[in-house]
XYZ file of C-alpha atoms in Angstrom:
630
model
C -9.840 40.799 15.370
C -6.595 42.356 16.706
C -7.135 40.105 20.179
C -7.201 37.122 17.691
C -4.110 37.977 15.990
C -2.250 38.487 18.818
C -3.137 35.033 20.603
C -2.159 33.338 16.976
C 0.986 35.279 17.017
C 1.930 34.236 20.975
C 0.861 30.469 19.756
C 2.916 30.335 16.726
C 5.828 31.784 19.191
C 5.423 29.383 21.912
C 5.261 26.608 19.018
C 8.293 28.082 17.641
C 9.993 28.126 20.966
C 8.810 24.614 21.709
C 10.597 23.265 18.667
C 13.693 25.044 19.145
C 13.820 23.784 22.595
C 13.406 20.201 21.457
C 16.167 20.712 18.856
C 18.378 21.792 21.681
C 17.692 19.307 24.080
C 17.239 16.384 21.876
C 20.487 14.126 21.070
C 20.792 12.445 18.062
C 23.617 9.473 19.159
C 22.840 6.951 16.624
C 24.434 6.986 12.798
C 21.383 6.115 10.410
C 22.106 2.559 9.224
C 22.203 1.891 5.639
C 20.898 -1.558 4.626
C 23.591 -3.441 2.817
C 22.167 -4.137 -0.889
C 21.739 -7.215 -3.314
C 22.381 -6.522 -6.641
C 21.579 -10.016 -8.351
C 19.254 -11.703 -10.581
C 19.327 -14.843 -8.506
C 17.829 -13.580 -4.860
C 17.973 -15.960 -2.001
C 16.769 -14.552 1.281
C 15.734 -15.910 4.511
C 13.663 -14.845 7.672
C 15.419 -15.394 10.890
C 15.456 -14.460 14.599
C 18.176 -11.534 15.857
C 19.119 -9.437 19.093
C 18.851 -5.702 17.939
C 19.703 -2.524 19.866
C 17.387 0.162 18.545
C 19.267 2.860 20.657
C 23.061 1.895 20.650
C 24.383 5.254 21.287
C 22.613 5.855 24.227
C 24.003 3.510 27.135
C 21.146 5.392 29.530
C 17.996 4.221 27.330
C 15.827 1.391 28.059
C 16.358 -0.174 24.626
C 20.121 0.238 24.545
C 19.971 -3.547 25.317
C 19.288 -6.204 22.371
C 15.753 -6.924 22.100
C 14.223 -9.895 19.962
C 13.764 -9.113 16.220
C 13.321 -10.433 12.933
C 14.989 -9.612 9.563
C 15.515 -10.673 6.364
C 18.974 -11.595 5.076
C 20.549 -13.018 1.893
C 21.655 -16.291 2.405
C 25.243 -16.724 2.921
C 26.174 -13.012 3.067
C 28.792 -11.487 5.432
C 26.665 -8.745 5.891
C 23.711 -9.204 8.502
C 20.790 -7.094 9.270
C 19.444 -7.595 12.660
C 16.354 -5.624 11.789
C 14.444 -4.941 8.412
C 16.198 -6.082 5.268
C 18.644 -5.790 2.484
C 17.635 -3.103 -0.173
C 16.867 -5.257 -2.914
C 17.751 -3.731 -6.685
C 15.676 -5.058 -9.672
C 16.640 -4.361 -13.289
C 13.578 -3.679 -15.622
C 12.867 -6.708 -18.157
C 15.599 -8.854 -15.671
C 14.639 -12.528 -15.262
C 14.539 -13.061 -11.759
C 14.644 -16.305 -9.466
C 13.696 -15.585 -5.920
C 14.067 -17.715 -2.919
C 12.682 -17.038 0.707
C 13.364 -19.551 3.764
C 11.492 -19.419 6.572
C 13.602 -19.659 9.805
C 11.403 -17.891 12.268
C 9.010 -19.594 14.676
C 5.790 -18.885 12.695
C 4.520 -19.085 9.255
C 4.958 -16.371 6.909
C 4.808 -14.984 3.476
C 6.881 -12.540 1.441
C 5.152 -9.873 -0.617
C 6.489 -7.599 -3.133
C 4.659 -4.585 -2.369
C 4.109 -2.503 -5.520
C 5.348 -5.411 -8.131
C 3.616 -6.320 -11.313
C 4.007 -9.912 -11.060
C 1.714 -12.987 -11.439
C -0.788 -13.895 -8.784
C 1.321 -17.187 -7.991
C 4.497 -14.707 -7.177
C 2.818 -12.226 -5.402
C 3.532 -13.185 -1.802
C 0.202 -12.756 -0.704
C -1.827 -14.525 1.826
C -2.418 -17.791 -0.446
C 1.569 -17.986 -0.930
C 2.325 -19.228 2.511
C 6.076 -20.376 3.434
C 5.699 -22.697 6.467
C 8.314 -22.822 9.424
C 11.300 -24.278 7.720
C 9.993 -24.272 4.030
C 11.599 -22.267 1.264
C 9.498 -20.771 -1.228
C 10.825 -20.261 -4.800
C 9.356 -18.465 -7.745
C 10.665 -16.727 -10.960
C 9.451 -13.905 -12.560
C 10.182 -10.962 -15.207
C 10.787 -7.694 -13.436
C 8.005 -5.286 -15.553
C 8.160 -2.476 -13.133
C 10.091 0.712 -14.197
C 12.565 3.231 -12.268
C 10.114 2.887 -8.624
C 10.685 2.858 -5.121
C 8.980 -0.421 -3.753
C 9.134 -2.534 -1.217
C 8.976 -6.395 0.834
C 7.061 -7.481 3.810
C 4.989 -10.219 4.788
C 1.445 -10.599 3.976
C 0.022 -13.823 5.793
C -3.605 -13.314 6.771
C -4.256 -12.278 10.195
C -0.724 -11.538 11.119
C 0.784 -8.863 8.870
C 0.967 -6.522 11.307
C 2.652 -8.722 13.729
C 5.593 -9.984 11.741
C 5.978 -6.054 10.457
C 6.288 -4.945 13.817
C 8.938 -7.842 14.714
C 11.132 -5.906 11.891
C 10.267 -7.793 8.899
C 10.385 -5.051 5.913
C 12.943 -3.857 3.132
C 13.392 -1.508 0.326
C 13.403 -2.321 -3.313
C 14.702 -0.115 -5.736
C 13.722 -0.714 -9.309
C 16.758 0.625 -11.179
C 16.331 3.153 -13.967
C 17.533 1.486 -17.690
C 21.098 2.638 -18.247
C 20.353 2.047 -22.178
C 16.634 2.953 -22.738
C 15.263 3.496 -26.031
C 11.706 5.603 -27.158
C 9.977 6.316 -24.292
C 12.455 4.495 -21.680
C 15.133 7.049 -23.069
C 14.127 9.835 -20.911
C 14.640 7.347 -17.663
C 18.062 6.988 -18.729
C 18.773 10.516 -18.874
C 17.317 10.919 -15.566
C 19.566 8.351 -13.913
C 22.352 10.937 -15.263
C 21.157 13.787 -13.521
C 19.525 12.694 -10.238
C 21.525 11.585 -7.316
C 21.639 7.770 -7.482
C 24.909 6.848 -5.561
C 23.461 4.580 -3.042
C 24.805 5.746 0.718
C 26.256 8.699 -0.502
C 23.423 11.000 -1.949
C 20.814 8.388 -2.454
C 19.416 7.218 0.746
C 16.486 4.758 1.668
C 14.453 6.084 4.772
C 11.910 3.699 6.532
C 10.002 5.199 9.050
C 8.429 3.281 11.756
C 7.100 3.190 15.195
C 7.186 0.404 17.690
C 5.993 -0.318 21.444
C 7.858 -2.263 23.826
C 6.637 -4.105 26.972
C 8.611 -4.977 30.046
C 9.069 -8.413 30.488
C 11.447 -8.591 33.316
C 11.509 -5.633 35.863
C 14.629 -7.390 37.314
C 16.645 -7.386 34.334
C 15.085 -4.662 32.498
C 14.099 -6.781 29.619
C 11.981 -5.825 27.081
C 10.383 -7.174 24.004
C 8.519 -5.666 20.965
C 4.702 -5.643 21.611
C 3.519 -7.174 18.369
C -0.104 -7.925 19.544
C -2.569 -5.782 17.684
C -2.656 -1.864 18.482
C -1.287 0.949 20.518
C -1.766 4.442 20.845
C 0.613 5.927 23.393
C 4.116 5.043 24.636
C 5.635 4.008 21.517
C 8.786 5.059 20.001
C 9.615 6.710 16.796
C 12.868 5.150 14.824
C 14.136 5.141 11.069
C 16.095 2.081 9.445
C 15.189 0.426 12.874
C 16.983 3.112 15.365
C 15.705 5.806 17.597
C 16.970 9.543 17.013
C 19.520 8.943 14.046
C 21.967 11.253 12.540
C 22.699 10.962 8.996
C 25.775 12.635 7.132
C 24.937 14.136 3.783
C 27.051 15.770 1.215
C 26.939 19.560 0.518
C 25.039 18.523 -2.628
C 21.756 17.720 -4.116
C 20.320 14.527 -2.317
C 17.790 12.144 -2.950
C 15.750 10.485 -0.247
C 13.451 7.668 -0.959
C 10.911 7.909 1.831
C 8.968 4.655 3.169
C 5.961 5.069 5.658
C 6.583 1.062 6.874
C 4.511 1.787 9.890
C 1.547 -0.527 10.977
C -1.077 1.832 11.402
C -0.179 5.789 11.599
C -0.023 8.369 8.865
C 3.136 11.029 9.080
C 3.168 14.306 7.878
C 6.920 14.947 7.034
C 8.392 18.090 7.027
C 12.282 19.622 6.757
C 13.264 22.605 9.020
C 16.362 24.044 9.856
C 18.096 25.014 13.307
C 15.698 28.104 13.482
C 12.443 26.019 12.586
C 12.540 27.844 9.140
C 10.992 25.550 6.604
C 12.997 23.750 4.237
C 11.157 23.107 0.740
C 12.030 19.865 -0.809
C 11.095 18.671 -4.179
C 8.873 15.719 -4.783
C 9.981 13.414 -7.684
C 8.480 10.396 -7.534
C 5.136 8.299 -5.891
C 4.640 4.483 -5.233
C 5.304 3.624 -8.626
C 7.360 5.758 -10.331
C 8.407 9.384 -11.425
C 5.759 12.388 -11.309
C 5.487 14.630 -14.382
C 7.581 17.125 -12.852
C 9.267 18.011 -9.566
C 6.743 19.941 -6.912
C 8.105 22.208 -4.165
C 6.623 20.962 -0.953
C 7.012 22.001 2.514
C 5.147 18.956 4.272
C 3.452 15.921 2.947
C 1.201 13.401 4.259
C 2.348 9.673 4.108
C 0.237 6.847 5.034
C 0.973 3.515 5.717
C 2.338 1.558 2.967
C 3.223 4.791 0.853
C 6.292 5.851 -0.638
C 7.855 8.819 -2.184
C 11.034 10.364 -3.384
C 12.471 13.666 -2.624
C 15.420 16.077 -3.780
C 16.812 18.109 -1.210
C 19.134 20.814 -2.403
C 21.912 21.123 0.410
C 24.232 22.942 -1.778
C 26.556 25.744 0.461
C 25.131 24.329 3.831
C 28.072 22.402 4.806
C 28.100 22.754 9.098
C 24.854 22.922 9.149
C 21.735 20.428 10.482
C 18.467 19.987 9.281
C 15.481 18.050 10.949
C 13.241 15.720 9.533
C 10.031 15.730 11.836
C 6.331 14.736 12.016
C 4.154 17.951 11.788
C 1.551 16.745 13.897
C 0.453 20.224 14.510
C -0.757 20.395 10.874
C -3.385 17.530 10.893
C -6.871 18.355 11.466
C -6.325 16.474 15.177
C -10.231 15.427 14.998
C -9.364 11.685 15.219
C -9.902 11.220 11.376
C -6.171 10.412 11.090
C -4.562 7.454 12.909
C -1.779 9.015 14.338
C -3.340 12.521 15.340
C -3.591 14.003 18.731
C -7.033 12.357 19.230
C -6.218 8.508 18.358
C -2.711 8.937 20.443
C -4.801 10.016 23.494
C -3.166 12.708 23.060
C 0.326 10.877 23.370
C 1.821 12.613 20.099
C 3.201 16.131 19.517
C 5.515 17.381 16.598
C 8.321 15.038 16.795
C 11.911 15.402 15.220
C 12.254 11.750 13.629
C 16.054 12.413 12.557
C 18.865 14.974 11.789
C 20.676 15.628 8.609
C 24.224 16.820 9.008
C 26.034 18.227 6.313
C 29.297 17.517 5.335
C 31.405 19.000 2.373
C 30.875 17.308 -0.543
C 33.772 14.642 -1.123
C 32.411 11.967 -2.845
C 29.344 12.607 -4.909
C 29.712 14.562 -8.342
C 28.089 17.795 -8.364
C 24.505 17.618 -9.143
C 23.850 19.325 -12.897
C 20.149 20.523 -11.632
C 20.343 24.180 -11.031
C 17.165 25.171 -10.558
C 13.291 23.664 -10.276
C 10.818 22.616 -11.501
C 12.478 19.942 -13.333
C 10.414 17.860 -16.070
C 10.609 14.178 -15.530
C 8.635 11.848 -17.267
C 5.333 12.319 -19.695
C 2.707 10.791 -17.093
C -0.283 11.164 -19.755
C 1.301 8.592 -21.807
C 1.011 6.253 -18.947
C -2.779 6.697 -18.095
C -5.070 4.393 -19.690
C -7.727 6.193 -21.917
C -11.091 6.136 -20.609
C -14.252 4.943 -22.988
C -17.682 5.208 -22.459
C -18.015 1.393 -22.207
C -14.770 1.313 -19.667
C -16.042 -0.778 -16.748
C -16.567 0.964 -13.705
C -16.763 -0.589 -10.132
C -17.343 1.074 -6.803
C -15.237 -0.010 -3.375
C -16.912 1.462 0.022
C -15.425 1.451 3.483
C -17.990 0.755 6.167
C -17.995 0.655 9.743
C -20.145 -2.522 10.294
C -21.347 -4.632 13.274
C -23.216 -6.910 10.831
C -21.151 -8.237 7.837
C -22.210 -10.365 5.017
C -20.467 -13.761 4.305
C -19.749 -15.107 0.774
C -22.939 -16.895 0.454
C -24.557 -13.179 1.134
C -25.643 -14.667 4.670
C -25.404 -11.883 7.352
C -23.585 -12.219 10.441
C -22.737 -10.397 13.784
C -19.128 -9.194 13.632
C -18.928 -7.291 17.124
C -21.582 -6.350 19.168
C -19.383 -3.904 21.425
C -17.024 -2.473 18.557
C -17.731 -2.358 14.980
C -14.918 -3.242 12.162
C -14.134 -1.466 9.338
C -14.782 -3.521 5.982
C -14.696 -2.904 2.535
C -18.419 -3.610 0.990
C -19.602 -4.900 4.300
C -17.305 -8.222 3.311
C -14.704 -9.246 5.942
C -11.662 -10.934 4.466
C -11.899 -14.436 3.257
C -9.718 -16.866 1.350
C -12.255 -18.852 -0.065
C -14.294 -15.933 -1.701
C -13.334 -14.165 -4.497
C -15.038 -10.704 -4.449
C -14.301 -9.065 -7.953
C -13.580 -10.652 -11.064
C -11.713 -8.334 -13.788
C -11.169 -9.302 -17.175
C -7.741 -9.703 -18.531
C -6.218 -6.633 -20.726
C -9.321 -4.550 -19.732
C -9.276 -1.119 -18.477
C -11.180 -0.208 -15.448
C -12.381 2.915 -13.236
C -12.338 2.255 -9.758
C -14.374 4.506 -7.309
C -13.069 4.294 -3.452
C -15.667 5.739 -1.439
C -15.054 6.210 2.532
C -18.055 6.558 4.881
C -16.022 5.787 8.055
C -14.951 8.559 10.546
C -11.275 7.478 9.933
C -8.861 7.831 6.714
C -7.847 4.495 5.364
C -5.178 4.075 2.781
C -6.387 1.855 -0.062
C -3.707 -0.635 -1.651
C -4.271 -3.118 -4.358
C -1.796 -5.641 -5.629
C -0.626 -6.381 -9.250
C -1.174 -2.934 -10.720
C -0.409 0.667 -10.517
C -2.897 3.111 -10.830
C -3.579 7.051 -11.652
C -5.793 8.813 -9.675
C -8.369 10.955 -11.593
C -10.483 12.624 -9.528
C -11.558 13.227 -5.800
C -14.249 14.735 -3.880
C -15.985 15.363 -0.302
C -18.982 12.961 -0.871
C -20.654 14.811 2.185
C -20.453 18.287 0.573
C -19.404 17.242 -3.072
C -16.891 19.896 -3.054
C -13.832 18.974 -5.351
C -10.523 18.015 -3.768
C -8.097 20.440 -5.038
C -5.425 18.652 -6.908
C -2.685 21.022 -7.015
C -2.653 20.655 -2.950
C -1.933 17.060 -3.151
C 0.724 16.416 -6.222
C 1.451 13.142 -4.245
C -1.730 11.576 -5.184
C -2.644 13.128 -8.459
C 0.655 13.640 -10.160
C 1.999 10.238 -10.438
C 1.446 6.349 -10.612
C 0.051 5.078 -7.442
C -0.391 1.613 -5.639
C -1.198 2.743 -2.191
C -3.406 5.910 -1.818
C -4.791 7.429 1.280
C -8.525 8.154 1.559
C -9.397 10.577 3.811
C -12.473 11.069 5.923
C -15.617 11.683 3.787
C -13.189 11.502 0.412
C -14.281 9.632 -2.515
C -11.320 9.159 -5.059
C -11.448 7.850 -8.460
C -8.676 6.148 -10.211
C -8.243 4.591 -13.518
C -5.585 1.152 -14.348
C -5.242 -1.520 -16.783
C -5.306 -5.151 -15.934
C -2.897 -5.802 -18.723
C -1.927 -9.428 -18.255
C -1.481 -12.840 -15.892
C -4.925 -13.770 -16.749
C -6.032 -17.125 -14.885
C -8.916 -19.413 -14.054
C -11.340 -18.035 -11.262
C -10.223 -19.705 -8.112
C -9.141 -18.318 -4.635
C -5.633 -19.146 -4.958
C -5.493 -17.145 -8.328
C -6.282 -14.084 -6.398
C -4.870 -10.790 -5.744
C -5.666 -8.561 -2.700
C -6.854 -5.343 -2.268
C -7.214 -3.661 1.390
C -6.505 -1.060 4.081
C -2.438 -0.548 4.387
C -3.352 -0.008 8.141
C -2.510 -3.620 9.073
C -4.723 -4.028 12.095
C -7.563 -3.024 9.865
C -6.224 -5.586 7.581
C -5.715 -8.081 9.900
C -9.152 -7.664 11.085
C -10.593 -7.986 7.592
C -10.729 -4.883 5.780
C -9.593 -6.492 2.816
C -10.998 -8.265 -0.418
C -9.398 -10.440 -3.271
C -10.127 -10.586 -7.054
C -8.884 -12.423 -10.285
C -7.844 -11.143 -13.452
C -9.582 -13.689 -15.669
C -8.581 -15.001 -18.522
C -12.216 -15.584 -20.025
C -11.943 -19.391 -19.724
C -14.287 -21.555 -17.465
C -12.717 -24.888 -18.793
C -15.757 -27.610 -18.974
C -18.464 -25.851 -17.026
C -20.128 -24.200 -20.265
C -22.212 -27.892 -20.943
C -25.371 -29.317 -22.170
C -26.759 -32.564 -21.816
C -28.863 -31.990 -25.031
C -26.922 -30.351 -28.004
C -30.539 -29.097 -29.091
C -30.749 -27.295 -25.964
C -29.464 -23.596 -25.751
C -30.050 -20.329 -23.872
C -29.304 -16.791 -24.482
C -29.050 -14.399 -21.272
C -29.463 -10.858 -21.603
C -28.247 -8.133 -20.683
C -24.619 -9.357 -19.685
C -23.308 -7.346 -17.352
C -26.694 -7.565 -15.571
C -28.041 -5.558 -12.789
C -31.477 -6.313 -11.540
C -33.458 -8.300 -14.038
C -31.923 -11.312 -16.504
C -34.027 -12.279 -19.427
C -33.643 -15.757 -20.914
C -34.124 -16.568 -24.359
C -35.223 -20.213 -25.132
C -38.143 -22.468 -24.736
C -39.198 -24.992 -22.292
C -42.957 -26.943 -22.244
C -42.855 -27.672 -18.860
C -41.836 -26.053 -15.217
C -37.912 -25.543 -14.910
C -35.617 -24.184 -12.735
C -32.680 -21.695 -12.638
C -30.017 -22.160 -10.155
C -27.152 -19.306 -9.664
C -23.856 -20.015 -8.278
C -20.768 -18.264 -7.267
C -17.615 -18.979 -8.743
C -16.586 -21.482 -6.071
C -19.841 -23.508 -6.593
C -21.777 -22.106 -3.667
C -25.622 -21.548 -4.257
C -26.603 -18.024 -4.271
C -30.298 -18.376 -5.334
C -32.731 -20.518 -7.121
C -35.863 -19.606 -9.301
C -38.767 -21.469 -10.481
C -39.837 -20.639 -14.157
C -43.314 -21.547 -15.675
C -43.466 -22.955 -19.293
C -42.420 -20.056 -21.712
C -41.669 -19.996 -25.419
C -39.316 -17.501 -26.764
C -38.594 -15.479 -23.784
C -38.743 -15.209 -20.193
C -36.940 -13.168 -17.058
C -36.341 -13.542 -13.510
C -34.549 -11.182 -10.929
C -30.762 -10.911 -9.851
C -31.231 -8.009 -7.622
C -30.543 -10.201 -4.471
C -27.382 -11.404 -5.923
C -23.860 -10.247 -4.785
C -22.194 -8.256 -7.456
C -19.736 -10.146 -9.481
C -19.408 -13.033 -12.097
C -21.849 -15.721 -11.711
C -22.818 -19.338 -13.390
C -26.529 -19.517 -14.429
C -27.652 -22.947 -14.409
C -31.091 -23.595 -16.269
C -32.375 -27.230 -15.681
C -34.884 -28.658 -17.639
C -36.768 -31.932 -18.795
C -34.395 -31.724 -21.853
C -31.190 -31.498 -19.503
C -29.163 -28.414 -18.094
C -27.351 -25.815 -19.439
C -24.791 -23.394 -17.431
C -23.234 -19.925 -18.819
C -21.519 -17.487 -17.209
C -23.238 -13.552 -16.198
C -21.740 -10.395 -14.760
C -23.892 -9.026 -12.216
C -22.685 -5.546 -11.352
């Protein structure tokens, strides 16, 4: 035991020395760029091509020269981003007019990640913006006090466009005159740091790989093809090795893992490698119930968190935000660990915070932690015995199932990741959810990798999690960033099952593929290769589908929802036929029924789960009705 302890101490010293050595040697020549803000209810964006220097402060570095990149900008603005995009400010209940013009050389979309908006305004794969076109959409801001983001979401090419630079922050402001339950948000605005770029900072963390194009001129390009595991560069707000001057005060960091594939484990240390705790105050979709002291935090692609860091009395000192790879399991289960980077990655300093005397920002009134924030319990929908539940399972497949339930070979050499064995199809409605309904979703990960699950339209609250191999519960206190605040994007680690509850309150539509919202893995290469599905929030109307050629002909189908057997109550003196269709009109199955009077039944065990249309054809006519199979 003594020998083991000595070895562990030696390893800790080596690790500590290595980090200090890196601190001493690493330069941070680039001031952190702070994107300009758009504060308007009339938001006019354009996507365009630019030349961007990723390391302008280091003339000896290969990325000191400009590289082709994409950026969002406000139309007509005197300020111009050469990568990423401006921070857009939304106000609760504001009526927004949005226009996005596509001036890049490929089709795109613009998705408001985390926003509760109608399906036609979501900016997913169905809302394409062709080259040279402008997408116009209006909606009301129904989200409160959150840090969200926007990025392309075109089918199969999301990864390449995010890699090329198209991403930006959305600040949903606290209400300034909130009443009732919203009054607490107004009070929080008065005590929390909210001065953009002074004590409230957006931090977008990403990696990129740069391919050499011309060795004679040492010209590089962003490698926007799927995937890389080594040789990449870390960046914050589009630059390498940045430093940020921060006040001798309480500061707020709004952190986005905007990377296409890698999970980070963020931590803050001082110059002596001593951990500096920070206070978690918000998850993806809003404030946590209270502040939580953290020394490190996992963040998967697409996730956002907000931190308070108390720097009072620290003027003249420097602090480091770094990626704590040594705290990963490092077994290949998290993309971005030593195994999945072959092993390129190590504990890496991402940026430096330089504390300056506080001049501009008022002193924070917060004097101790924890602080109470919002009553999260009021936000969580009530779960009743009749609350609908559905399960979505992550698989690694060589055989996959199409919309019509036929099985095809996906890839004989390398299995692809799927949700419920079904690769993404824009023409297939995978799930139908009733408008104004509460549901519990169970996300099961059977693969050897962790996957961040993101769902459009709604926010959810994680209520339970366990290891689906050992049945051991996940200790909730270890993950306040998962269990203590509203989410739209959650990491489902290897062998985990999580349960969340949510309410699909509004925006009901007819059942049609172009009325769909997405759910998917937010590791963008997985999403682009098909680890995505889509759902409709259904308004309960099927227009003229429920018809009968003979007014006297009727049928009763039960149970509804059904699972394996469906009973049909009516009568037919002759043989009749049942045909079962999905909501896109594709035939899923046929059943021939013998003459009967009163009741008969048939199997639906082989019918794909979801809403189906059951057509009963007799000599007297036909009747069509809807049934949920689950």
